[in-house]
PDB file of C-alpha atoms in Angstrom:
ATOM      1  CA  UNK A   1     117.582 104.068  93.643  1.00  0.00           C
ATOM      2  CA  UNK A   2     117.196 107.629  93.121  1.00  0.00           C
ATOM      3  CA  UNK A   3     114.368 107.960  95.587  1.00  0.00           C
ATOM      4  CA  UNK A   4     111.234 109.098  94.855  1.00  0.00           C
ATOM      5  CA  UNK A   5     111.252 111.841  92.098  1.00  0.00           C
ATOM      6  CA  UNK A   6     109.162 114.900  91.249  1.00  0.00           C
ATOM      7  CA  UNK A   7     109.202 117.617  88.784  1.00  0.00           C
ATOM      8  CA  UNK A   8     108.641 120.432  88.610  1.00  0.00           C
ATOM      9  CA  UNK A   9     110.378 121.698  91.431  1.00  0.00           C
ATOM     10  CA  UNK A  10     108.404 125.331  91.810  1.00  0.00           C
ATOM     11  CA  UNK A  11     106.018 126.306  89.594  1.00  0.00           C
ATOM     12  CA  UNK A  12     104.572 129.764  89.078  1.00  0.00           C
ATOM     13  CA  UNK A  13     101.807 130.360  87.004  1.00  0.00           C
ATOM     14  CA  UNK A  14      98.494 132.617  86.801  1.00  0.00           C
ATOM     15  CA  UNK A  15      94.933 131.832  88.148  1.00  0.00           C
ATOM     16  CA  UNK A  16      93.223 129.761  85.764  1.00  0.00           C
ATOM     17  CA  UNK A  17      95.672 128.202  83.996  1.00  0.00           C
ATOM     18  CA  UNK A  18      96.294 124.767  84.299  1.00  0.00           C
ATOM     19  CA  UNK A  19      98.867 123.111  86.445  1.00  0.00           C
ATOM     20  CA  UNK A  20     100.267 119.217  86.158  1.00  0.00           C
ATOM     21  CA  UNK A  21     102.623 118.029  88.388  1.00  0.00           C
ATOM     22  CA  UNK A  22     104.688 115.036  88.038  1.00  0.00           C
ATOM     23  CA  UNK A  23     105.770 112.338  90.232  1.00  0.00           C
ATOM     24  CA  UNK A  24     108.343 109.152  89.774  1.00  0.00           C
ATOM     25  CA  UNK A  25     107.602 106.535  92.692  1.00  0.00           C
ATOM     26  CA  UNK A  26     110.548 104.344  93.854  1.00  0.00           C
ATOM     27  CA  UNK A  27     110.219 101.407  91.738  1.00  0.00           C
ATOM     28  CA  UNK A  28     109.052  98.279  93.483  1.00  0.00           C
ATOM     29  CA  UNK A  29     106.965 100.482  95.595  1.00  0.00           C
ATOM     30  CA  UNK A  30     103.553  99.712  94.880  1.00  0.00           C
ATOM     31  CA  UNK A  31     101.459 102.616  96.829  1.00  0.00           C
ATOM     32  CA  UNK A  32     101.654 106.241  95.913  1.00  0.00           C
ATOM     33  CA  UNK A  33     100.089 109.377  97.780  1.00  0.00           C
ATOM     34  CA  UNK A  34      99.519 113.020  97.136  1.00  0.00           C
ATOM     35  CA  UNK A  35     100.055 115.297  99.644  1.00  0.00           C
ATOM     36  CA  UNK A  36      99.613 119.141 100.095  1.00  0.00           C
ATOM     37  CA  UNK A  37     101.611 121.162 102.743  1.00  0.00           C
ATOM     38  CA  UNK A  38     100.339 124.704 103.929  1.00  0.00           C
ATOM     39  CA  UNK A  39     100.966 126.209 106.959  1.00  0.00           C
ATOM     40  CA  UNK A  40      97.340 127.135 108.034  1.00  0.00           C
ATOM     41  CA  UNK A  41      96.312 122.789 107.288  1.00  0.00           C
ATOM     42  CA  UNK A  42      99.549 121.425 107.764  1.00  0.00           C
ATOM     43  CA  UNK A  43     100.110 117.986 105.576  1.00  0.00           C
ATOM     44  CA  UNK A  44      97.121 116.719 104.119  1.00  0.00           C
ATOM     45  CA  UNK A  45      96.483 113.365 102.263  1.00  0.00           C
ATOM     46  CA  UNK A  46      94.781 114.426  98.989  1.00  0.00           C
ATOM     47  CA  UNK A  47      94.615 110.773  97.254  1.00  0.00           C
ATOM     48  CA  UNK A  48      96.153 107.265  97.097  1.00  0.00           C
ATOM     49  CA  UNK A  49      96.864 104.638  94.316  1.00  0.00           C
ATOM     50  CA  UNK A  50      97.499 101.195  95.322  1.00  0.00           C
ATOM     51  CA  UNK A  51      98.745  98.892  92.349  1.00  0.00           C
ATOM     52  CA  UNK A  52      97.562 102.140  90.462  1.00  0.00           C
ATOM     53  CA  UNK A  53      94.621 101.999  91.505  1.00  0.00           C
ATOM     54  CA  UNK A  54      92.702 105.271  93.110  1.00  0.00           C
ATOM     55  CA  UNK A  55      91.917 104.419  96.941  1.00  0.00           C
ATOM     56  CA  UNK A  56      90.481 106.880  98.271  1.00  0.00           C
ATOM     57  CA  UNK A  57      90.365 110.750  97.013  1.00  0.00           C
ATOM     58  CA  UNK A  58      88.341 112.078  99.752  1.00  0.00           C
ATOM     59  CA  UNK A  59      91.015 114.135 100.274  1.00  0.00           C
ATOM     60  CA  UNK A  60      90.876 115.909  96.916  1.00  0.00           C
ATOM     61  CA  UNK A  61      89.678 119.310  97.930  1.00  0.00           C
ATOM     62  CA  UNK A  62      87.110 120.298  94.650  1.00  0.00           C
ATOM     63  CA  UNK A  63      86.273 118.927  91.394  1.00  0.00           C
ATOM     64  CA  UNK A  64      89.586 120.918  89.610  1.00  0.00           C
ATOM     65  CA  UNK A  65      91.598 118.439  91.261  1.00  0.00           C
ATOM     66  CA  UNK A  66      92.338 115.438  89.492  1.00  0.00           C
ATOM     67  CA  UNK A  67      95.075 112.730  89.709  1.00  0.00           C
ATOM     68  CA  UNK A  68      95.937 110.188  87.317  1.00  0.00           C
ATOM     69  CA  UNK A  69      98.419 107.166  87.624  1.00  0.00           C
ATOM     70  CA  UNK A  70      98.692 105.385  84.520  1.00  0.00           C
ATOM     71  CA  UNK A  71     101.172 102.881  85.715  1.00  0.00           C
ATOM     72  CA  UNK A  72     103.425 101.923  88.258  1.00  0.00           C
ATOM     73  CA  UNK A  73     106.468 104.209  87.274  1.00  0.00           C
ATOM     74  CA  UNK A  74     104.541 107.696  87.030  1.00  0.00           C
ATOM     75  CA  UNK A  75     101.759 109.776  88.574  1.00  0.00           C
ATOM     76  CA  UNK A  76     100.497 113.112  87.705  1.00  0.00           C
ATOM     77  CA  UNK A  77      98.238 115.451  89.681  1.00  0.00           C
ATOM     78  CA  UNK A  78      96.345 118.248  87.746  1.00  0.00           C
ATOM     79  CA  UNK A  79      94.704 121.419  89.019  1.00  0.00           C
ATOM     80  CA  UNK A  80      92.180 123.280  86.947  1.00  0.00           C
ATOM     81  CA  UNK A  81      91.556 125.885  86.352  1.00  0.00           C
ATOM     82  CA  UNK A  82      94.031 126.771  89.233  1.00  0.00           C
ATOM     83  CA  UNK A  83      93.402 129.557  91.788  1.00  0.00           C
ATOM     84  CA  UNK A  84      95.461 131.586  94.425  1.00  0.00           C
ATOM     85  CA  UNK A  85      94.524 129.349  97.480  1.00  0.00           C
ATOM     86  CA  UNK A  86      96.341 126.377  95.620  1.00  0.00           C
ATOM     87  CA  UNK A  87      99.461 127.449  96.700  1.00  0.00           C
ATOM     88  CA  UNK A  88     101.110 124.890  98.436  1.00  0.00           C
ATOM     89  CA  UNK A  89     103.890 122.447  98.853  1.00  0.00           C
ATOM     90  CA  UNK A  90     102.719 119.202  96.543  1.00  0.00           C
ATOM     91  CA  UNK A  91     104.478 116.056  98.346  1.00  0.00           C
ATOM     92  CA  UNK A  92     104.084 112.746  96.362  1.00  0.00           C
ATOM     93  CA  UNK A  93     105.120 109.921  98.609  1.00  0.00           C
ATOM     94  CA  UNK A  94     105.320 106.046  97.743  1.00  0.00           C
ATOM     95  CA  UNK A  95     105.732 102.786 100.301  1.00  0.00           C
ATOM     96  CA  UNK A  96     105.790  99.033  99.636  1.00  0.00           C
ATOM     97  CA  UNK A  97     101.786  99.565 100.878  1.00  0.00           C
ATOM     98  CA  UNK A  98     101.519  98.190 104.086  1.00  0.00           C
ATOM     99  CA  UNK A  99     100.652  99.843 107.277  1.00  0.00           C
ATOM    100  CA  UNK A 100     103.758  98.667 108.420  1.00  0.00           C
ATOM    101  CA  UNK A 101     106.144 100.330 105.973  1.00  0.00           C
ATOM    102  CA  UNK A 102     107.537 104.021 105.797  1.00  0.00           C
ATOM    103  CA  UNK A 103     106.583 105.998 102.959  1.00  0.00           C
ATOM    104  CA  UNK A 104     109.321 107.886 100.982  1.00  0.00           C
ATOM    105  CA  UNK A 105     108.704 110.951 100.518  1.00  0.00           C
ATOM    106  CA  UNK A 106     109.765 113.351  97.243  1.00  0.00           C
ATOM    107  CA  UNK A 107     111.417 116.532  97.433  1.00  0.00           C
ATOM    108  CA  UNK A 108     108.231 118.244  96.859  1.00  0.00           C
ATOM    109  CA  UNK A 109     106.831 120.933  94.245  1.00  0.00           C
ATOM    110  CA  UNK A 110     106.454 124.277  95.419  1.00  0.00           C
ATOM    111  CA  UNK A 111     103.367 125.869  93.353  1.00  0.00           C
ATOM    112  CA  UNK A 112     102.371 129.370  93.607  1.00  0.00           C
ATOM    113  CA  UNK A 113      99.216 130.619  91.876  1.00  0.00           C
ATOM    114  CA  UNK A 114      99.332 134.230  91.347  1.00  0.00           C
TER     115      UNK A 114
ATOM    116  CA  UNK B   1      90.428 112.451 112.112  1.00  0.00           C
ATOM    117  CA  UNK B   2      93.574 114.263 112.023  1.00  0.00           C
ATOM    118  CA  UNK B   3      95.605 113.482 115.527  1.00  0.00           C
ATOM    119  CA  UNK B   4      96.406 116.416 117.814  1.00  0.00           C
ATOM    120  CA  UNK B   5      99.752 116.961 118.672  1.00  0.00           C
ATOM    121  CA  UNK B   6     101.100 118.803 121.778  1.00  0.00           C
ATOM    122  CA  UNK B   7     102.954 121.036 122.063  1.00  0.00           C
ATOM    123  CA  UNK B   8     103.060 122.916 118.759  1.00  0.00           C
ATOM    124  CA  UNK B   9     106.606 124.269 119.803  1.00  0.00           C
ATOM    125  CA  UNK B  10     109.089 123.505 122.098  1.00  0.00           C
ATOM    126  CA  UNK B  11     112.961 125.403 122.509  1.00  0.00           C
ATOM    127  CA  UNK B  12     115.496 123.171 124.021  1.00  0.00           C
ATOM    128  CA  UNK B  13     119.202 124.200 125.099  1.00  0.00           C
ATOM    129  CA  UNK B  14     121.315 121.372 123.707  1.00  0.00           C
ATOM    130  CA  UNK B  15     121.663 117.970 125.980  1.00  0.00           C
ATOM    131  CA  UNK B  16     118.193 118.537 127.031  1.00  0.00           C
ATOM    132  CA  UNK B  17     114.587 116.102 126.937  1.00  0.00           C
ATOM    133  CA  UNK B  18     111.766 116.550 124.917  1.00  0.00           C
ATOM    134  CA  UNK B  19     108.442 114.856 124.801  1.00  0.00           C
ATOM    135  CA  UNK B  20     105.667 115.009 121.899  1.00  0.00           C
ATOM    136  CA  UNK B  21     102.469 113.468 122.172  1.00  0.00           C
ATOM    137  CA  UNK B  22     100.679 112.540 119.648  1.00  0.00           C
ATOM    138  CA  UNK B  23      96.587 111.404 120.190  1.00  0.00           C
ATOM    139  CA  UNK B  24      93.671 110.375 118.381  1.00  0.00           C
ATOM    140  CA  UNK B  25      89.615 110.905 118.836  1.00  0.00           C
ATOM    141  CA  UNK B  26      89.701 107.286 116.739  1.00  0.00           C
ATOM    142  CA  UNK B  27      90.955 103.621 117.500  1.00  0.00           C
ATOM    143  CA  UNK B  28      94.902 103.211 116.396  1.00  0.00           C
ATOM    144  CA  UNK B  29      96.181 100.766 114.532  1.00  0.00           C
ATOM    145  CA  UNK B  30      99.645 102.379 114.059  1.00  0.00           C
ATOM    146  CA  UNK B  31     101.430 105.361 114.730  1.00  0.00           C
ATOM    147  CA  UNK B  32     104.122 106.797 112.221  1.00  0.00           C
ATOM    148  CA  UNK B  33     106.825 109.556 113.285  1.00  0.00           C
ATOM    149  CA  UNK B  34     108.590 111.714 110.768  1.00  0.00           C
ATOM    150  CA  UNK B  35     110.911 114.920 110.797  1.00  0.00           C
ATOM    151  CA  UNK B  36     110.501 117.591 108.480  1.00  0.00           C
ATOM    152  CA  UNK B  37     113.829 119.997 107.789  1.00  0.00           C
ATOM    153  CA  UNK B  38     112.991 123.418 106.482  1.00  0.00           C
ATOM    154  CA  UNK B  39     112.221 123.166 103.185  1.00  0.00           C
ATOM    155  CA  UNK B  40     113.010 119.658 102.689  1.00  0.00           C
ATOM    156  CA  UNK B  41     110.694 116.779 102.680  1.00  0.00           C
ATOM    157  CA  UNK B  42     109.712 114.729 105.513  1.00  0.00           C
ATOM    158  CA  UNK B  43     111.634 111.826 106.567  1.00  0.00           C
ATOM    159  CA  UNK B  44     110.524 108.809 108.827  1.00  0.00           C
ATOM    160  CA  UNK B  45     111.621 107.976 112.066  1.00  0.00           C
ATOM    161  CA  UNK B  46     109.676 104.882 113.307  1.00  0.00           C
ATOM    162  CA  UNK B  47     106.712 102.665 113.339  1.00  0.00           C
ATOM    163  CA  UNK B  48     104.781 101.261 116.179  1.00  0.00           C
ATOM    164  CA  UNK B  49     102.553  98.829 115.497  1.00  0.00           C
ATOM    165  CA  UNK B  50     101.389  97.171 118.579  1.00  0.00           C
ATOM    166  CA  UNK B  51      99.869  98.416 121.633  1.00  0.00           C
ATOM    167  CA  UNK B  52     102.260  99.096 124.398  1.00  0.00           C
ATOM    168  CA  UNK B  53     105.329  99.122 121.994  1.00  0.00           C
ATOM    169  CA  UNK B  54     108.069 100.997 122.227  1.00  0.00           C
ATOM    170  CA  UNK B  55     111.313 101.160 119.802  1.00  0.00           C
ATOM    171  CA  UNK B  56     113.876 103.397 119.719  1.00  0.00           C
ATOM    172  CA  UNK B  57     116.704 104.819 118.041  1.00  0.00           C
ATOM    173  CA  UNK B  58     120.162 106.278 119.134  1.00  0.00           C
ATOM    174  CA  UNK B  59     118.576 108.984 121.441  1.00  0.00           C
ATOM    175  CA  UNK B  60     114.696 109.226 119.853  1.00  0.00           C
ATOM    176  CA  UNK B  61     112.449 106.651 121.154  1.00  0.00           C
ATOM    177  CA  UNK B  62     108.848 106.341 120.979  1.00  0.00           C
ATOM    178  CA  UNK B  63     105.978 104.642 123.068  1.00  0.00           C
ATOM    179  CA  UNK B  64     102.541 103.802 121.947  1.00  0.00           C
ATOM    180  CA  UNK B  65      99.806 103.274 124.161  1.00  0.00           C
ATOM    181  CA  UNK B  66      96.790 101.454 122.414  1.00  0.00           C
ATOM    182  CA  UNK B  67      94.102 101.725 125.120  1.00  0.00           C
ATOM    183  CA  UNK B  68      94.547 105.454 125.560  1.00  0.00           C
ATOM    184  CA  UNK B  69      94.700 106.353 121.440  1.00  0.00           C
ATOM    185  CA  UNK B  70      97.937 108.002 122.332  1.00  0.00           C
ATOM    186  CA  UNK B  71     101.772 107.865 121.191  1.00  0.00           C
ATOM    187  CA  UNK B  72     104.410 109.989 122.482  1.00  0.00           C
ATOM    188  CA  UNK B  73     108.108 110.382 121.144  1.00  0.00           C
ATOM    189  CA  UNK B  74     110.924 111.293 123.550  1.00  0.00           C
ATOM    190  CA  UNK B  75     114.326 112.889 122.598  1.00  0.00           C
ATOM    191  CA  UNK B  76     116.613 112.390 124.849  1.00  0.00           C
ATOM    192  CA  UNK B  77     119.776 114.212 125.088  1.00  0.00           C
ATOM    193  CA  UNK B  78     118.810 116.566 122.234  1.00  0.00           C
ATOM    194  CA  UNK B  79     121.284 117.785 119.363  1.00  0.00           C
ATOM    195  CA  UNK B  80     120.884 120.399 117.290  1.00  0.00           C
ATOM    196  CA  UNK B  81     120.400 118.289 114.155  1.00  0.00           C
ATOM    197  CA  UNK B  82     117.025 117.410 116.424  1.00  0.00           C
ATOM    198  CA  UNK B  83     115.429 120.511 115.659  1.00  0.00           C
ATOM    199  CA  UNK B  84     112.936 120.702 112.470  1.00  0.00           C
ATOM    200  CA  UNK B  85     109.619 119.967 112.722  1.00  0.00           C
ATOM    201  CA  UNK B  86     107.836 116.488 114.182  1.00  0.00           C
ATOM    202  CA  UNK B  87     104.596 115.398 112.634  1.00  0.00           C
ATOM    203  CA  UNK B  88     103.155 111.936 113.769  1.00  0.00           C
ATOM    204  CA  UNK B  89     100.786 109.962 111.452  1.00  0.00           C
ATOM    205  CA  UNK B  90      97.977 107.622 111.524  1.00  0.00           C
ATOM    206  CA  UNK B  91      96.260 104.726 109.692  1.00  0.00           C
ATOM    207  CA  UNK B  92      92.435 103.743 109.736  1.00  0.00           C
ATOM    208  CA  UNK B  93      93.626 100.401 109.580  1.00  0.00           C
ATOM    209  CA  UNK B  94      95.843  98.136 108.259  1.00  0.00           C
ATOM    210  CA  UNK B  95      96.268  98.328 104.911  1.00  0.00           C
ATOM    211  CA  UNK B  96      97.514 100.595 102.002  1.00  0.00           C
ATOM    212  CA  UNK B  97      96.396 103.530 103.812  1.00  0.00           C
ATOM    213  CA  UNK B  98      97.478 106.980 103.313  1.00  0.00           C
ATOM    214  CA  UNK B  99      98.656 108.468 106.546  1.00  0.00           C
ATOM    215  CA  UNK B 100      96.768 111.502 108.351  1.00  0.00           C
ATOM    216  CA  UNK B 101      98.828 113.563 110.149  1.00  0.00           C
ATOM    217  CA  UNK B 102      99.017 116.117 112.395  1.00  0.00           C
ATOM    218  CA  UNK B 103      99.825 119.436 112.679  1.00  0.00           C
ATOM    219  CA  UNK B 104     103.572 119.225 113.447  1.00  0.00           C
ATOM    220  CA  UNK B 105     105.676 120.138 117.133  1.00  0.00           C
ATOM    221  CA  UNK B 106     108.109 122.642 116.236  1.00  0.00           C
ATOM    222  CA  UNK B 107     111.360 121.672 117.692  1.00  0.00           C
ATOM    223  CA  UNK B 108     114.031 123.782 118.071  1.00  0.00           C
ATOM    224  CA  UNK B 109     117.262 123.352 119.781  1.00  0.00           C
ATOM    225  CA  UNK B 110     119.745 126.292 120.732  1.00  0.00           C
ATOM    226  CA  UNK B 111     123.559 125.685 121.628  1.00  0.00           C
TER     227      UNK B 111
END
């Protein structure tokens, strides 16, 4: 398997635009999370699907945030209108769901809002 | 309730120990250990599930104490492919939960 897979890679683009980034979980895997990486707050769990399914977003820091997983093989996470202070590292992650299984994690999209 | 982690950096020669603890203001159900590269994405280490556990791994082992909310990992011997950054994880309970994590130990290990 090619591991978990997310595109794009880096992403530039101007405040207020919108930004949708894309996520391939290993297949079989039936949870998915969203994670954002900054050095100030670290790794933080933005949302989680299980069998597709949105978990728990409590995570998701304002209303522009939005994530979507239409089925088992893909996931998207959308910011809009995007701002400066979403500049992050964008992890999407997926695990056979149990507490007692490791979650894979992707290589990561590095977005910067400028 | 994101765990604490102590300390935030450490600097090792090589062939020398290192201990990072990881604890939590909330009950434990499992602790999760993972090692972040520079610019690369995290990668998991271990799992402990049960209170008092400990597993282990070539020279990286890990002990979790249920009573005390607390889990420490312990690199023994360290290498310099030890060195990136250690974040440990936790669950509200068992589950399909998404992991919390901390802030991260910096580890970094000098010939």
């Amino acid at each position: 398997d090619a591991g978990v897979i997310q595109s794009p890679r880096h992403e530039v683009t101007e405040m207020g635009q919108e930004v949708t980034l894309r996520c391939k979980p290993i297949s079989g895997h039936n949870s998915l999370f969203w994670y954002r990486q900054t050095m100030m707050r670290g790794l933080e769990l933005l949302i989680y699907f299980n069998n597709n399914v949105p978990i728990d977003d409590s995570g998701m820091p304002e209303d522009r945030f939005s994530a979507k997983m239409p089925n088992a093989s893909f996931s998207t996470l959308k910011i809009q209108p995007s701002e400066p202070r979403d500049s992050a590292v964008y992890f999407c992650a997926s695990s056979l769901g149990s507490s007692g299984t490791e979650a894979f994690f992707g290589q990561g999209t590095r977005l910067t809002v400028v | 309730q994101q765990p604490v982690q102590s300390p935030q950096a450490v600097i090792l020669r090589e062939g020398e120990d290192a201990v990072i603890n990881c604890s939590s203001s909330k009950a434990l159900y499992s602790v999760h250990w993972y090692r972040q590269k520079h610019g690369e994405a995290p990668i998991f280490l271990m799992i402990l599930l049960k209170g008092g556990e400990q597993k282990g791994h070539d020279k990286i082992s890990a002990s979790f104490n249920e009573k005390k909310q607390q889990s420490s990992l312990y690199l023994t011997a360290s290498q310099l492919s030890y060195s990136g950054t250690y974040f440990c994880g936790t669950m509200k309970g068992g589950g399909a939960d998404g992991l919390t994590f901390g802030k991260g130990t910096h580890l970094i290990i000098q010939p």
